[in-house]
mmCIF file of C-alpha atoms and ligand atoms in Angstrom:
data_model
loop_
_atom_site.group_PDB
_atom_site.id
_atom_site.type_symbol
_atom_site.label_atom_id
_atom_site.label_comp_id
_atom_site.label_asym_id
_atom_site.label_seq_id
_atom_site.Cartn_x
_atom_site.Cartn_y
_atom_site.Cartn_z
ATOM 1 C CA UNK A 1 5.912 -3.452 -3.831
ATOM 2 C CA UNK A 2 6.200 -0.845 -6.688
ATOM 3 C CA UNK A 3 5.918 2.810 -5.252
ATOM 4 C CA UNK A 4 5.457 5.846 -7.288
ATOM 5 C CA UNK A 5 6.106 9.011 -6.032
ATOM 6 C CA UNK A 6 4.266 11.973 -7.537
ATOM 7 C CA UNK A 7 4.931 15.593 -5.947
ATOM 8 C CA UNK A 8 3.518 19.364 -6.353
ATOM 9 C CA UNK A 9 6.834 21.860 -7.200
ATOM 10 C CA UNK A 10 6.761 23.238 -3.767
ATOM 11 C CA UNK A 11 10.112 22.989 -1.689
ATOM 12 C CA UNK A 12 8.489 21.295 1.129
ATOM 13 C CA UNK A 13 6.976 18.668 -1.218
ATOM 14 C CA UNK A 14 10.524 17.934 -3.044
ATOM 15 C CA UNK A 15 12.450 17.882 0.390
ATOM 16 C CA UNK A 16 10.090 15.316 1.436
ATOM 17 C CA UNK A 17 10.449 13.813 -1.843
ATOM 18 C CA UNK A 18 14.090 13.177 -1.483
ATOM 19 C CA UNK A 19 13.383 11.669 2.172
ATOM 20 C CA UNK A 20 10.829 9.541 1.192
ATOM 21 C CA UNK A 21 12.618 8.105 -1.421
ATOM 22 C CA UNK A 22 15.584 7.016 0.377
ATOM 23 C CA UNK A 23 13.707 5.815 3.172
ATOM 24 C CA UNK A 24 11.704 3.436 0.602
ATOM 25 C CA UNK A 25 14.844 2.322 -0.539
ATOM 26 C CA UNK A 26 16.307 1.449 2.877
ATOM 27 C CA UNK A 27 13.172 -0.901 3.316
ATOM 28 C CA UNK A 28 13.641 -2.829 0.227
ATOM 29 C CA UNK A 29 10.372 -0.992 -1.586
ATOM 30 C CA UNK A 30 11.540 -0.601 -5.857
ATOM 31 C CA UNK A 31 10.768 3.122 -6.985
ATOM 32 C CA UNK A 32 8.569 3.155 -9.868
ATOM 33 C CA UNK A 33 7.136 6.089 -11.235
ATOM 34 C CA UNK A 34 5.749 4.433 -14.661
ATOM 35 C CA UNK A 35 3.956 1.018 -13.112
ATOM 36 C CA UNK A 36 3.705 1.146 -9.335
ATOM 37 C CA UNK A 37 1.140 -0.427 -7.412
ATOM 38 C CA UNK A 38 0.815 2.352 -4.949
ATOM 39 C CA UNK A 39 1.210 5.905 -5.304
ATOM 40 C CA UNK A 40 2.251 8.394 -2.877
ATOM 41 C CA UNK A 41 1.373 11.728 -3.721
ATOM 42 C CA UNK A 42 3.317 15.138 -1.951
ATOM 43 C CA UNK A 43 1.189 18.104 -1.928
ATOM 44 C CA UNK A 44 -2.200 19.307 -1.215
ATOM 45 C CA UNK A 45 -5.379 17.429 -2.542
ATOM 46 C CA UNK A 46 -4.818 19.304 -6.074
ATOM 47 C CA UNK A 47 -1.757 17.187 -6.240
ATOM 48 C CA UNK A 48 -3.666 14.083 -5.558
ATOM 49 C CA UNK A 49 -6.392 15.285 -8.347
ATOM 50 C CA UNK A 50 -3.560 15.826 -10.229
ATOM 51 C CA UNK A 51 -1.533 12.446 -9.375
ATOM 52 C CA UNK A 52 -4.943 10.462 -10.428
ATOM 53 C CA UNK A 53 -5.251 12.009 -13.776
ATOM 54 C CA UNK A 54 -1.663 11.120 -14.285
ATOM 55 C CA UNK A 55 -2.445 7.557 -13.727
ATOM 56 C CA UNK A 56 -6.351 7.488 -15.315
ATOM 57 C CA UNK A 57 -5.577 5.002 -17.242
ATOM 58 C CA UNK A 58 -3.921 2.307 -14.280
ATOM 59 C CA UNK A 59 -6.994 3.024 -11.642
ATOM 60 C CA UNK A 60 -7.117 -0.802 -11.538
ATOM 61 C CA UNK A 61 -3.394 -1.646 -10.792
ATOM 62 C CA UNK A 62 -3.039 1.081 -8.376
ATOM 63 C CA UNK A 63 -3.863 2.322 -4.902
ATOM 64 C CA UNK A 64 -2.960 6.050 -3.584
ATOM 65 C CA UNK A 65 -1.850 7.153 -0.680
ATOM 66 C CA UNK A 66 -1.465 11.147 0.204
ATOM 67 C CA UNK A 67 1.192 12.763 2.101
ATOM 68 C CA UNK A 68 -0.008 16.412 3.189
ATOM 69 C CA UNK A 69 3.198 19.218 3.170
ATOM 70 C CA UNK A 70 0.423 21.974 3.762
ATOM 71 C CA UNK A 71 -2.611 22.102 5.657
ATOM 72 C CA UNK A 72 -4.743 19.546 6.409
ATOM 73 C CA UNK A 73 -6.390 18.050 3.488
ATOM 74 C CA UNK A 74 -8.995 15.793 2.218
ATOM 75 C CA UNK A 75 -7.719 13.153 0.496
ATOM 76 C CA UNK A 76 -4.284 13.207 1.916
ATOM 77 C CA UNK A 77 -4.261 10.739 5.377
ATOM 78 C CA UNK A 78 -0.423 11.609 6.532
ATOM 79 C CA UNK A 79 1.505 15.166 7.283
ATOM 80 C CA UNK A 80 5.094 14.741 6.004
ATOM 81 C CA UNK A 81 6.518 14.789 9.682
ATOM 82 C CA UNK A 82 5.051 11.221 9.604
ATOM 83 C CA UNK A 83 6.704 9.908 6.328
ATOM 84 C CA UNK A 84 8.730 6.953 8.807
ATOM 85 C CA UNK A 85 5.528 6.101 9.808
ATOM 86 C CA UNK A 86 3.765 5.679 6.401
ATOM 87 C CA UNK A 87 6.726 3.533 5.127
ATOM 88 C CA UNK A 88 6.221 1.162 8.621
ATOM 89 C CA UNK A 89 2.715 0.988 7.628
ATOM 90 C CA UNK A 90 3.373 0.260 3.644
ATOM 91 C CA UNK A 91 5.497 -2.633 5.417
ATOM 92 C CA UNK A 92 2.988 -4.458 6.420
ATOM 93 C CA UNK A 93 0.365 -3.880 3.513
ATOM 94 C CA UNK A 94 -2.534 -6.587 3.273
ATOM 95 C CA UNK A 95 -3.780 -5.122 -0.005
ATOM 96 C CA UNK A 96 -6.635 -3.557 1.506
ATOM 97 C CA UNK A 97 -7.977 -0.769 0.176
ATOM 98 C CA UNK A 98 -11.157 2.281 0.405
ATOM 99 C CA UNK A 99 -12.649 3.324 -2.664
ATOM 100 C CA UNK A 100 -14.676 6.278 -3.565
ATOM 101 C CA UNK A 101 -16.613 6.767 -6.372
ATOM 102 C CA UNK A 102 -15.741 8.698 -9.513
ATOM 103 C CA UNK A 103 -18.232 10.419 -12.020
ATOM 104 C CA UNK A 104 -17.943 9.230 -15.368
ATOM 105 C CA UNK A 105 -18.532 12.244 -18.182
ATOM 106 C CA UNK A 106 -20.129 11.621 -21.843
ATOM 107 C CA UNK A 107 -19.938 14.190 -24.093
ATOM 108 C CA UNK A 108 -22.318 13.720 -27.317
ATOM 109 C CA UNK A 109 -22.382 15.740 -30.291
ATOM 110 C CA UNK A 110 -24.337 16.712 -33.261
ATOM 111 C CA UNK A 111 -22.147 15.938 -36.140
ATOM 112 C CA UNK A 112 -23.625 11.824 -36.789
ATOM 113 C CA UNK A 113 -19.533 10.422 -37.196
ATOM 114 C CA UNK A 114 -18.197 11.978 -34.192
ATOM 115 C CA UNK A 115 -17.457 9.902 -31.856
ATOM 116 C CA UNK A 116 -18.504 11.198 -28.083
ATOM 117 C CA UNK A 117 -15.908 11.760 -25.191
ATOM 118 C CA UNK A 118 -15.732 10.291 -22.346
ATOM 119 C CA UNK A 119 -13.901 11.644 -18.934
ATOM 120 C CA UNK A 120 -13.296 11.104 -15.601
ATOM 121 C CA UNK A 121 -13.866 13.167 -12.632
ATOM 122 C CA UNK A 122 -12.697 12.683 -8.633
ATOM 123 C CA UNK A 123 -13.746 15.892 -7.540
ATOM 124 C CA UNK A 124 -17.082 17.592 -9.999
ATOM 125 C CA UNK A 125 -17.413 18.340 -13.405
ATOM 126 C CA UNK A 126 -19.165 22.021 -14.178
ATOM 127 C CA UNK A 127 -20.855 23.080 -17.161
ATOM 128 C CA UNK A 128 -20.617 26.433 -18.164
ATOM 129 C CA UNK A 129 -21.140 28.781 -21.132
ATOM 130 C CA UNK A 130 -18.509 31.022 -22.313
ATOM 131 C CA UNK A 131 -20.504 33.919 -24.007
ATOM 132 C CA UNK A 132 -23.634 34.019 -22.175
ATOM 133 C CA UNK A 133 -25.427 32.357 -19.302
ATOM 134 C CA UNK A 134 -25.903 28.719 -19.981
ATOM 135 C CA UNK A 135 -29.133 26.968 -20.944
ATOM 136 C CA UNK A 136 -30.414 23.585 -21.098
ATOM 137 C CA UNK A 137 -32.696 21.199 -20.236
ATOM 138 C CA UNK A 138 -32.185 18.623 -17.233
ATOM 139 C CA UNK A 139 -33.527 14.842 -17.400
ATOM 140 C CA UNK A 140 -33.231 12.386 -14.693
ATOM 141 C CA UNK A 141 -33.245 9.490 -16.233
ATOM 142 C CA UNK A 142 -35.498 9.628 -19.421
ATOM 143 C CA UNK A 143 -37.901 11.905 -18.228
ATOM 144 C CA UNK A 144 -37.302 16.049 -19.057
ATOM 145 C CA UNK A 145 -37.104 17.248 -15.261
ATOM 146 C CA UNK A 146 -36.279 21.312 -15.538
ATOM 147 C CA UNK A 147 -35.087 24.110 -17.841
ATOM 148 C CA UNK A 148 -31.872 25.981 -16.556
ATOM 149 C CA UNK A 149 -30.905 28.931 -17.266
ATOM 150 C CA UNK A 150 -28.157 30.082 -15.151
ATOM 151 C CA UNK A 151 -24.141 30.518 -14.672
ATOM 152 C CA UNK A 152 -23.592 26.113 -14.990
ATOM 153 C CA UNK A 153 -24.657 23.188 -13.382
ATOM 154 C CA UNK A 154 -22.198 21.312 -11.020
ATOM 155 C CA UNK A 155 -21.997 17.750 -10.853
ATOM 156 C CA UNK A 156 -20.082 16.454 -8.077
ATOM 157 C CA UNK A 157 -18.663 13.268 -6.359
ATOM 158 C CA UNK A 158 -18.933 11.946 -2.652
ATOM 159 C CA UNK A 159 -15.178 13.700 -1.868
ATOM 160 C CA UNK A 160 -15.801 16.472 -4.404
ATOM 161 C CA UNK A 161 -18.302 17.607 -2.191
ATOM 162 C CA UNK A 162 -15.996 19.379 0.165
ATOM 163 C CA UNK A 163 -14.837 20.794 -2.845
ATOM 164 C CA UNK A 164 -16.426 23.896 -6.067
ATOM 165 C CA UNK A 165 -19.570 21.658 -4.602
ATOM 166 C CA UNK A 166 -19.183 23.622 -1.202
ATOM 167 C CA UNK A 167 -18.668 26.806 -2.450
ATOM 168 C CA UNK A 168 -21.999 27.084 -4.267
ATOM 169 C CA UNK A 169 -23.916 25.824 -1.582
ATOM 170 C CA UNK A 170 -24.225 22.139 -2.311
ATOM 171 C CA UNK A 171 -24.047 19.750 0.908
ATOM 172 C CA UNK A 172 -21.118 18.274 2.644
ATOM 173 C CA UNK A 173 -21.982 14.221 1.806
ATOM 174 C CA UNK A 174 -20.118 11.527 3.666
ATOM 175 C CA UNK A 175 -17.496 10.340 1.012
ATOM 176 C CA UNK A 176 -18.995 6.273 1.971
ATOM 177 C CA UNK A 177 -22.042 7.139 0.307
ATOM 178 C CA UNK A 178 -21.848 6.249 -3.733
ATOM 179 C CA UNK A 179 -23.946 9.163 -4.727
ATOM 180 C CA UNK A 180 -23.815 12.647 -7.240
ATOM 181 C CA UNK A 181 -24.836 15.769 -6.565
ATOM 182 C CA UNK A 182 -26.088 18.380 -8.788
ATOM 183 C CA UNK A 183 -25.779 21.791 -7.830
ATOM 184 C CA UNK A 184 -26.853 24.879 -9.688
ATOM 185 C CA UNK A 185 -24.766 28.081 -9.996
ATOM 186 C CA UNK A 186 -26.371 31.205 -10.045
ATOM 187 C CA UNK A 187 -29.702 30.312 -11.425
ATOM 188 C CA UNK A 188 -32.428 32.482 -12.869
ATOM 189 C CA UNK A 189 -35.928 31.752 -11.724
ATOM 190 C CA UNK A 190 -38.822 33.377 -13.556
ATOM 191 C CA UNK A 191 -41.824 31.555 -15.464
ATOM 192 C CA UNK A 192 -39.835 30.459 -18.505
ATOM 193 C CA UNK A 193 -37.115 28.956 -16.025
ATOM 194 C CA UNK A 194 -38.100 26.696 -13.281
ATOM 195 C CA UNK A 195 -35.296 24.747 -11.406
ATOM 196 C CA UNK A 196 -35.705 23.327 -8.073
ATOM 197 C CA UNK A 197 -32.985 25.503 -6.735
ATOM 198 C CA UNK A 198 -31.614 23.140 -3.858
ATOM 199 C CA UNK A 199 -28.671 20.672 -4.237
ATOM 200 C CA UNK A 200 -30.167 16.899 -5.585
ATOM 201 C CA UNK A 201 -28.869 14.261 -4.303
ATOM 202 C CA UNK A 202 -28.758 11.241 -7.709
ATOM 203 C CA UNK A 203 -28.655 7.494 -6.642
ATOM 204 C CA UNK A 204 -25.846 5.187 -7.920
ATOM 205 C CA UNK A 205 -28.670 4.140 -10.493
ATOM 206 C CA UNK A 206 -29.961 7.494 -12.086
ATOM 207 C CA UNK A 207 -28.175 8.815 -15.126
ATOM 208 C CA UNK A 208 -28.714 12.801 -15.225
ATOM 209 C CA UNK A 209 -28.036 14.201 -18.943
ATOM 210 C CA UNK A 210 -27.931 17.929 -19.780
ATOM 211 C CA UNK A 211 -29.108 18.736 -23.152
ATOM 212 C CA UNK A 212 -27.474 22.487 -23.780
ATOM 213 C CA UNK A 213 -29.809 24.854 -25.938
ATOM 214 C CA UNK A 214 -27.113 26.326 -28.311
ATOM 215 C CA UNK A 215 -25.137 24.330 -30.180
ATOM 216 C CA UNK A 216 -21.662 26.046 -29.288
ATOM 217 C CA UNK A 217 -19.181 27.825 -26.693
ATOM 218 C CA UNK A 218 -19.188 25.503 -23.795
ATOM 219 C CA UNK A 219 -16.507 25.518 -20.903
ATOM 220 C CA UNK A 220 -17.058 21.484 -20.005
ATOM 221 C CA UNK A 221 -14.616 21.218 -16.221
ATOM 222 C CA UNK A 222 -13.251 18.124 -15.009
ATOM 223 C CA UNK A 223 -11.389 18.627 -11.614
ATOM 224 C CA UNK A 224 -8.361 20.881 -12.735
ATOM 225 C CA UNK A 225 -9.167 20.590 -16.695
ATOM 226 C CA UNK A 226 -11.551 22.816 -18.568
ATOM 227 C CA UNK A 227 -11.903 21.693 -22.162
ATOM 228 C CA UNK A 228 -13.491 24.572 -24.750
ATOM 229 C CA UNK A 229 -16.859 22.355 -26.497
ATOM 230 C CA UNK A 230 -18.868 22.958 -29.505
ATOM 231 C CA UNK A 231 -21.602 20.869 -31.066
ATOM 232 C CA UNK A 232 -22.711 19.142 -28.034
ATOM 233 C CA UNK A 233 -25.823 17.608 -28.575
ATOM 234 C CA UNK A 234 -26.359 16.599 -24.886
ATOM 235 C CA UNK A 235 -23.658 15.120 -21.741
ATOM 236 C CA UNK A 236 -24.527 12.228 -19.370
ATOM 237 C CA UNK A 237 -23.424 12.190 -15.933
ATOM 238 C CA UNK A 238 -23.309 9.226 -13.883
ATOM 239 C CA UNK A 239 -21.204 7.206 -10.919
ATOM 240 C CA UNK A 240 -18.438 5.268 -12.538
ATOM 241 C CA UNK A 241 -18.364 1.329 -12.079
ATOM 242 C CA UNK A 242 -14.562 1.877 -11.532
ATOM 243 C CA UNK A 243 -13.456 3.803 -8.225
ATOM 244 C CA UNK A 244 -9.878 5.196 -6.914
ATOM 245 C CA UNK A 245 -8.741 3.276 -4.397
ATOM 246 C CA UNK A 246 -6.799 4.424 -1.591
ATOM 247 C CA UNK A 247 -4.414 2.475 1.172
ATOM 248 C CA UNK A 248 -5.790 1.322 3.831
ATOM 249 C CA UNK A 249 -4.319 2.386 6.600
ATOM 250 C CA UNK A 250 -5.683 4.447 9.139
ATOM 251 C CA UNK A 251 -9.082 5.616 8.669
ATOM 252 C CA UNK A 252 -9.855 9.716 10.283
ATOM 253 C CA UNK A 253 -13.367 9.673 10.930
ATOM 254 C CA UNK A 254 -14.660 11.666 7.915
ATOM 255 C CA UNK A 255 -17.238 14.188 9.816
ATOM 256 C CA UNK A 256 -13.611 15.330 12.247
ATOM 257 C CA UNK A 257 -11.391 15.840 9.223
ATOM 258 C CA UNK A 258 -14.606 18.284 8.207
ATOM 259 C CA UNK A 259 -14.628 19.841 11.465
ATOM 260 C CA UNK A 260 -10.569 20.622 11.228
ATOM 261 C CA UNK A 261 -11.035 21.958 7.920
ATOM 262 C CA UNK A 262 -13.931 24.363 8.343
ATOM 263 C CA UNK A 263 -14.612 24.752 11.640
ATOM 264 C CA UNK A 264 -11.284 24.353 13.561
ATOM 265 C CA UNK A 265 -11.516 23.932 17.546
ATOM 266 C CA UNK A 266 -14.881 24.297 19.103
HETATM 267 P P1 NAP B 301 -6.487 23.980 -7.034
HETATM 268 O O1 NAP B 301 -5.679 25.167 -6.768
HETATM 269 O O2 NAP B 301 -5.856 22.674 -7.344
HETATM 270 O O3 NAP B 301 -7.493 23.752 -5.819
HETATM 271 C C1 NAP B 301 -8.240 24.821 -5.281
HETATM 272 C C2 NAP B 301 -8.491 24.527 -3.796
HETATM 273 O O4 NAP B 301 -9.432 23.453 -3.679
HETATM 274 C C3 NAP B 301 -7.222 24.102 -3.048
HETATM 275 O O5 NAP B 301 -7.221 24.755 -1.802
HETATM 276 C C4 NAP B 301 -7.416 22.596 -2.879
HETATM 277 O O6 NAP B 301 -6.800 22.080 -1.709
HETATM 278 C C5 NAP B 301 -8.934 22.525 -2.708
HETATM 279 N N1 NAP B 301 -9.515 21.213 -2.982
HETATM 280 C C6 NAP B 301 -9.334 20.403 -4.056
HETATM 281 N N2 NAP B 301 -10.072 19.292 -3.934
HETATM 282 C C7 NAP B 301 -10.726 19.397 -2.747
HETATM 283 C C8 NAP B 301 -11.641 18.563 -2.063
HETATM 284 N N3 NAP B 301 -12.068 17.405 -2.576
HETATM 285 N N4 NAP B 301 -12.134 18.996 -0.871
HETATM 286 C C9 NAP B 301 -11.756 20.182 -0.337
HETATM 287 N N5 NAP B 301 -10.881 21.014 -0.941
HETATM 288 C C10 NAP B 301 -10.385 20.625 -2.131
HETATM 289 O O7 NAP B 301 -7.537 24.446 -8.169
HETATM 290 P P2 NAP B 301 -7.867 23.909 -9.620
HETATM 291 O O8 NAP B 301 -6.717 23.123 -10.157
HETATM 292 O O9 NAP B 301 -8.389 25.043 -10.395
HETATM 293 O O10 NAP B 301 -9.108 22.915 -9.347
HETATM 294 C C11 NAP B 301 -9.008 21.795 -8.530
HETATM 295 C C12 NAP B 301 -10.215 21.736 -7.652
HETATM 296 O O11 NAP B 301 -10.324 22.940 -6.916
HETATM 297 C C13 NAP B 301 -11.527 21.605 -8.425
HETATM 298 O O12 NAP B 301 -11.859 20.259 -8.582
HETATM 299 C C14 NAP B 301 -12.511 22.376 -7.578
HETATM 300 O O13 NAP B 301 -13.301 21.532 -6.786
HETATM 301 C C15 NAP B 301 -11.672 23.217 -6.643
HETATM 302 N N6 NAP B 301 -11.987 24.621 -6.905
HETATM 303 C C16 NAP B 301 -12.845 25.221 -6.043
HETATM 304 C C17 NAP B 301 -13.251 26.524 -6.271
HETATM 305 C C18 NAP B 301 -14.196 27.150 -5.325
HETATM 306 O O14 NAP B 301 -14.482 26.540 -4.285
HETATM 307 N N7 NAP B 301 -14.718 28.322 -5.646
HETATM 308 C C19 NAP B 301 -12.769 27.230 -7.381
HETATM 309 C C20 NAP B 301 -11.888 26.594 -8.239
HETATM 310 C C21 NAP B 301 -11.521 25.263 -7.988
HETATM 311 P P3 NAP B 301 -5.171 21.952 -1.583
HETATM 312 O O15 NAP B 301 -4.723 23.328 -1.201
HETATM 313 O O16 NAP B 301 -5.013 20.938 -0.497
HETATM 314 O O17 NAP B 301 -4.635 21.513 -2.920
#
């Protein structure tokens, strides 16, 4: 088996680093940072948004695995005290694997010849408008469902949900469930702007597209990334047929790793 190892700058992360790698090597794993079949990230769960971005364009070769050298996080399954126990584990692999679904980003724009853009996202994407509150039109589907007008619009995955998702009030879904949310941020109701004002939950087979009023001055976010957009004629959201697959090793039940994180000891 080829292992990469990608790692956050933190001390802890590159001590375990070092460890890590030797103990692969004493078990006969190759190191292999440019085509490995798993990939063990070092860090928080920004290093694992960070690791998958890294290897965007290899989600089918390769399965993750996330070693934790802070708190408790979401995507990462092992603390680094348990590193000898991870390597056992990656001994006796069976291939298995969990996915979880990604959101798949297309930006459109006005100008006829330019091609649209197409992204990624593990965590949300969140549309937002530099100069002035944003505004656009929502469809589900075909059909025109609301008029925004408000701070942005969130978009967010099954284990994104824990995530920007959280913070502005969207619910905690189960990450098994291959689902979107949209949440709004900071919305402005009156009677020329009507949104529903709760979190939506979007089946695997809705597309949601924003059409943006202006033409220019967008902040488009994907996970860590914020790319500046102009001319967007409208963006579709929608689940990705490709997921990121994890190692399956041990599964911690999803609603106790929530509990730890948010709630601690009750
Ligand atoms: P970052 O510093 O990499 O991450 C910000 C915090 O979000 C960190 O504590 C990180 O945990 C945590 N986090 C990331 N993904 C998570 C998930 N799926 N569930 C629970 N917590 C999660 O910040 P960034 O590079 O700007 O953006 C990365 C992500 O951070 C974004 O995708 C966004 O969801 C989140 N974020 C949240 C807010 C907010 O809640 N107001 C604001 C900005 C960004 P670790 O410490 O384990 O890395």
């Amino acid at each position: 088996m080829k292992v990469g190892i990608y790692t956050n700058k933190l001390t802890s992360s590159q001590v375990t680093k070092h460890k890590l790698t030797e103990l692969l090597l004493q078990n006969g794993f190759e190191i292999n940072d440019k085509e490995p079949d798993v990939v063990i990230t070092l860090g928080g769960d920004g290093t694992l948004l960070a690791a998958f971005h890294h290897y965007i364009k290899q989600l089918n070769q390769i399965r993750f695995t996330a070693v934790n050298t802070g708190h408790l996080g979401f995507y990462t399954d092992w603390q680094n005290s348990e590193i000898e126990q991870l390597v056992e584990s990656l001994k006796k692999d069976d291939g298995k694997s969990v996915s979880y679904p990604l959101l798949k980003i297309i930006v459109h724009f006005n100008q006829t010849n330019r091609q649209p853009k197409t992204y990624l996202a593990l965590n949300e994407s969140i549309l937002q408008k530099i100069t002035s509150t944003l505004i656009a039109d929502v469809y589900l589907g075909d059909q025109l469902f609301e008029h925004f007008r408000g701070e942005g619009l969130c978009i967010s995955t099954p284990t994104g949900s824990t995530a920007y998702n959280k913070s502005v009030g969207g619910a905690i879904v189960n990450s098994s469930l291959k689902i979107l949310q949209l949440t709004e941020v900071a919305s402005i109701n009156n009677i020329m702007f009507r949104t529903l004002g709760s979190p939506m939950i979007i089946g695997p087979e809705d597309k949601l597209t924003i059409v943006p009023s202006a033409k220019s001055d967008y902040f488009l976010t994907v996970d860590s990334e914020s790319y500046q957009c102009n001319q967007i004629s409208r963006i579709e959201f929608a689940l990705c047929k490709q997921d990121i697959r994890f190692v399956k090793y041990r599964h911690i039940n999803f609603w106790k790793r929530v509990q730890k994180s948010f709630i601690g000891e009750v």
